[in-house]
Short mmCIF file of C-alpha atoms and ligand atoms in Angstrom, two decimals:
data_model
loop_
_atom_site.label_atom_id
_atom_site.label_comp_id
_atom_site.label_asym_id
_atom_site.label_seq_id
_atom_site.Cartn_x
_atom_site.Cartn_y
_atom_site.Cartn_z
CA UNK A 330 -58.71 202.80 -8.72
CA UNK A 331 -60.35 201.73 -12.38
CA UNK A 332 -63.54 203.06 -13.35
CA UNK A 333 -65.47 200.28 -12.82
CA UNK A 334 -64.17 199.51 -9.01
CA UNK A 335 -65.17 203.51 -8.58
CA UNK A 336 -69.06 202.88 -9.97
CA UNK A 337 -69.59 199.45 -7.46
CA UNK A 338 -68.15 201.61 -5.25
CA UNK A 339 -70.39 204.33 -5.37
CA UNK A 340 -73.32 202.16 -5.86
CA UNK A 341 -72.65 200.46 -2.56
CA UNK A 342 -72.21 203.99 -0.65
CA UNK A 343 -75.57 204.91 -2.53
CA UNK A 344 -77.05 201.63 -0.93
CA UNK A 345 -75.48 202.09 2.47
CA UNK A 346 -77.56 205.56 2.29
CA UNK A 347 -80.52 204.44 0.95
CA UNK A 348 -80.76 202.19 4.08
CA UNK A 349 -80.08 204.60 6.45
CA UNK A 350 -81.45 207.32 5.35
CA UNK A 351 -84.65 206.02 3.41
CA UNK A 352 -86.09 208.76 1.48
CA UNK A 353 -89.78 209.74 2.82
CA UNK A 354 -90.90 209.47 -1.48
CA UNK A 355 -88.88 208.45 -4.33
CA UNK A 356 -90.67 208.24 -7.92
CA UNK A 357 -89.43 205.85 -10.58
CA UNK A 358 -87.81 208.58 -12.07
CA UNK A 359 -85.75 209.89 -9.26
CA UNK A 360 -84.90 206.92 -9.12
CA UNK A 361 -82.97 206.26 -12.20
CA UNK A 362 -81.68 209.29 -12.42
CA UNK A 363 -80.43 209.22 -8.75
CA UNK A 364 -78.70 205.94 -9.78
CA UNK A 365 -77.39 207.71 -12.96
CA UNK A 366 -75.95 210.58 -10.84
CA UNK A 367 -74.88 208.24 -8.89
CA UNK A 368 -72.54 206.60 -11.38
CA UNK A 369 -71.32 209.34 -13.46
CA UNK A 370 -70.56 211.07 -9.61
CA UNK A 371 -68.19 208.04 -8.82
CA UNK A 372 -66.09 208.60 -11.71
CA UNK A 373 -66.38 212.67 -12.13
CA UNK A 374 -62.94 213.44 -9.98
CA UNK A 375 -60.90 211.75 -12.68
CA UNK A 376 -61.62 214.39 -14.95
CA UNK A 377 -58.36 215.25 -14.37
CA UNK A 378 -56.97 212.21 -15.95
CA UNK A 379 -56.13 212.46 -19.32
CA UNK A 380 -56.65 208.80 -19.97
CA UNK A 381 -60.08 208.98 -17.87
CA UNK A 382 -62.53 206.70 -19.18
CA UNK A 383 -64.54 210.35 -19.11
CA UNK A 384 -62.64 211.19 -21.61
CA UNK A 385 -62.30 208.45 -24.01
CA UNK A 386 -65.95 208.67 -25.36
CA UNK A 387 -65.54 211.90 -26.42
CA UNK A 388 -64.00 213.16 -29.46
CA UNK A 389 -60.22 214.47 -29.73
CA UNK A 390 -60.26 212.70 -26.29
CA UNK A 391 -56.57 213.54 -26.29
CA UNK A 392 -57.21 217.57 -26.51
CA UNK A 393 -59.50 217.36 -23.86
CA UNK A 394 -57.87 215.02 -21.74
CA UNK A 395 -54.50 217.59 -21.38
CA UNK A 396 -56.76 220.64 -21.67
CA UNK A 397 -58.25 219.32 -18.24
CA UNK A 398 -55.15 218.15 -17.19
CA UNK A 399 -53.51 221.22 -16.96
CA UNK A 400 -56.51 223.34 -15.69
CA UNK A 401 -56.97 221.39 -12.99
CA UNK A 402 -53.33 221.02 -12.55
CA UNK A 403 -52.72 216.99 -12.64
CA UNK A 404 -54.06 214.26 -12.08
CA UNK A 405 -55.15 214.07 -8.24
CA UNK A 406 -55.03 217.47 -7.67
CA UNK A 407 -58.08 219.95 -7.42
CA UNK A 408 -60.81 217.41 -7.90
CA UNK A 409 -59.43 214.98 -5.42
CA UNK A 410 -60.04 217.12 -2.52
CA UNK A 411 -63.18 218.95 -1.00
CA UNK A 412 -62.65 222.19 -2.35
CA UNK A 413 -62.79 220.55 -5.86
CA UNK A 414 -66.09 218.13 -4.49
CA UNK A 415 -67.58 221.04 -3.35
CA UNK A 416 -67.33 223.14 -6.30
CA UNK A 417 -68.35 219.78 -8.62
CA UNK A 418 -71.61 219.74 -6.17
CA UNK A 419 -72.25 223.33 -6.83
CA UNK A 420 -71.62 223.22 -10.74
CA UNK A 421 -74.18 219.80 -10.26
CA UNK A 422 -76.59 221.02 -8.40
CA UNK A 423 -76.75 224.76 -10.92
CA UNK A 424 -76.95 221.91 -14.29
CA UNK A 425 -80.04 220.22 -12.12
CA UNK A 426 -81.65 223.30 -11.55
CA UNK A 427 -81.10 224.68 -15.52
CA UNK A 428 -82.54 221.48 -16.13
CA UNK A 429 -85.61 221.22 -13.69
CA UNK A 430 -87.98 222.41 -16.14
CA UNK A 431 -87.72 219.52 -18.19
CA UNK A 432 -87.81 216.65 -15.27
CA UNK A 433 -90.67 215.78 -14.66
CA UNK A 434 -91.73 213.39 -11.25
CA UNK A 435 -87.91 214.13 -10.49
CA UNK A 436 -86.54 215.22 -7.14
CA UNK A 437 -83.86 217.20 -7.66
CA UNK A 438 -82.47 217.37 -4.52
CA UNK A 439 -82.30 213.23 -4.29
CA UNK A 440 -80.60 213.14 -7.65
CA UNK A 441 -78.04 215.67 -6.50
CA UNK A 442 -77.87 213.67 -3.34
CA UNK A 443 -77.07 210.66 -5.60
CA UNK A 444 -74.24 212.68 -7.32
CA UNK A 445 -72.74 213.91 -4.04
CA UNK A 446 -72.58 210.32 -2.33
CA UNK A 447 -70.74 209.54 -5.71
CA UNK A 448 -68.80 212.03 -5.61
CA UNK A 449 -67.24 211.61 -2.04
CA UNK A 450 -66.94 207.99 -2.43
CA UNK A 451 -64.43 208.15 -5.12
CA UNK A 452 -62.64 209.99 -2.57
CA UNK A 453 -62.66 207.73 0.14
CA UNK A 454 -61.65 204.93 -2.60
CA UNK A 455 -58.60 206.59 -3.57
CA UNK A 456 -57.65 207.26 -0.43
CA UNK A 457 -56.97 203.31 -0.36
CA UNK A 458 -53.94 203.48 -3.39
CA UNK A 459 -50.48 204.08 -3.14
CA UNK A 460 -50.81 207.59 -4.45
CA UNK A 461 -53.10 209.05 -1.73
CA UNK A 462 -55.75 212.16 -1.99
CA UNK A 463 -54.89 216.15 -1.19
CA UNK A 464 -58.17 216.18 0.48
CA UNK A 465 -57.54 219.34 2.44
CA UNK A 466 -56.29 221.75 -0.34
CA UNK A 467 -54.73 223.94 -0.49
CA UNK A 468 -52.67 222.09 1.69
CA UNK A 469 -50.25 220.39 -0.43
CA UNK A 470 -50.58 216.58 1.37
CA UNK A 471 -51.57 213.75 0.18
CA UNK A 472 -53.71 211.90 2.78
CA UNK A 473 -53.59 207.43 2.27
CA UNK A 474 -54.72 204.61 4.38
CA UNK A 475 -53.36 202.92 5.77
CA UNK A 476 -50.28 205.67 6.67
CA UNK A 477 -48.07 203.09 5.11
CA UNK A 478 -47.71 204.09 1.51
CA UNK A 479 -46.62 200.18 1.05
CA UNK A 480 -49.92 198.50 2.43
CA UNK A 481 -51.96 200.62 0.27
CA UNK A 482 -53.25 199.66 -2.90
CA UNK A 483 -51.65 200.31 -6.59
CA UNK A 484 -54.50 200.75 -9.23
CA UNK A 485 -55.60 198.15 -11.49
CA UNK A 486 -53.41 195.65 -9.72
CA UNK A 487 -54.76 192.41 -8.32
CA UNK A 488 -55.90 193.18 -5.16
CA UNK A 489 -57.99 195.57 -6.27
CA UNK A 490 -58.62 193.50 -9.75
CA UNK A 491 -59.21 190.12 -7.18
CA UNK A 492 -60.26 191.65 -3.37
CA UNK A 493 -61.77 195.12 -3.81
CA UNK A 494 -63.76 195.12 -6.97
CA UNK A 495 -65.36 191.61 -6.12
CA UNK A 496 -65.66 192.12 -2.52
CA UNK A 497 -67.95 195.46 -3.10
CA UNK A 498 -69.96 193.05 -5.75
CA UNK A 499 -70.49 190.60 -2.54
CA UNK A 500 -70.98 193.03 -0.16
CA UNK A 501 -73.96 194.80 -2.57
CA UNK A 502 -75.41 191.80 -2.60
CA UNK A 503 -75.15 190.92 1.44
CA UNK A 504 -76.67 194.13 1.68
CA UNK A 505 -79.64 193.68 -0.48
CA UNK A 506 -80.19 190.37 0.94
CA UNK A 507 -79.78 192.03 4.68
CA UNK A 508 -82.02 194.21 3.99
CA UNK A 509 -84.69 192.86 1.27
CA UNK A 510 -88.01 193.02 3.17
CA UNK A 511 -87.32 196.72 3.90
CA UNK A 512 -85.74 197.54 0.46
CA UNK A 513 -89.39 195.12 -1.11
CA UNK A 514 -91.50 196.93 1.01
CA UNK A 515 -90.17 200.72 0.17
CA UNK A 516 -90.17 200.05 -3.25
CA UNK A 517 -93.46 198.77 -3.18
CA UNK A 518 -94.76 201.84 -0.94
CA UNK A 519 -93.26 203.87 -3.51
CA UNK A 520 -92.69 202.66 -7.02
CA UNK A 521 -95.95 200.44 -7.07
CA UNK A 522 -98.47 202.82 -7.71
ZN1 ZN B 14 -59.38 209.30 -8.83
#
């Protein structure tokens, strides 16, 4: 999947979770950063691409790209399975806590949350295309729904371009307007004073 299908999709898993799981408080800074975890989370696992959007804003993107590439041996390889999303949540959660002296009104654990949710749902995205996840490494298979490698979905093609990527947009916004008085009222509760 592109970068941009990954972020709506982990913005519409971080929804999904905010309304089932409303958080008791949430300050105005959790709450951008949780979003902001949120987003860079969604597209993390690609890491391991050398053409990774990631990648591309950085200098000698190209060095950094294959350096990355071959530590984490390929693309959809060690970060495209829970062994590599549990180590990325550990390695998050150490950065927030190096970091926690300088966030103020910030709950860590939310942000991480955030990150996690991201995380996982880049996962369950991938899952989706043609080329399937190794979810259980070390095991050496590569998991895909549905089982039929033909009905899944090839990246950047038009289903995902013209179905996926505009049907997460729509179903954000069912969502919201689903759930508005709740989402109004929490943010009131909790971003209004
Ligand atoms: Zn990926």
């Amino acid at each position: 999947m592109t970068g941009r299908t990954h972020d709506t999709a982990a913005l519409t898993a971080l929804i999904v979770a905010t309304i089932l799981y409303p958080p008791a408080s949430l300050t105005l800074a959790t709450a951008l950063l949780a979003l902001l975890a949120n987003q860079i989370g969604g597209i993390t696992p690609d890491i391991d691409q050398p053409t990774a959007p990631f990648w591309r804003n950085l200098p000698a993107e190209g060095f950094f790209g294959k350096f990355f590439d071959k530590l984490l041996g390929g693309h959809r390889f060690l970060t495209h399975s829970l062994i590599g999303v549990a180590a990325l949540a550990w390695l998050a959660r150490w950065l927030l806590e190096f970091l926690r002296p300088i966030m103020h009104h910030v709950d860590i654990t939310l942000v991480w949350y955030a990150f996690v949710i991201g995380l996982v749902s880049h996962l369950v995205m991938d899952t989706f295309t043609k080329e399937g996840v190794p979810w259980l490494l070390p095991i050496p298979f590569k998991f895909g729904l549905p089982p039929v490698k033909a009905l899944r979905v090839t990246t950047g093609h038009f289903v995902e371009n013209l179905i996926i990527f505009p049907g997460l947009i729509l179903l954000d916004i069912w969502l919201i307007a689903q759930h508005y008085q709740a989402l109004h009222a929490f943010i009131r509760s909790h971003l209004g004073s």
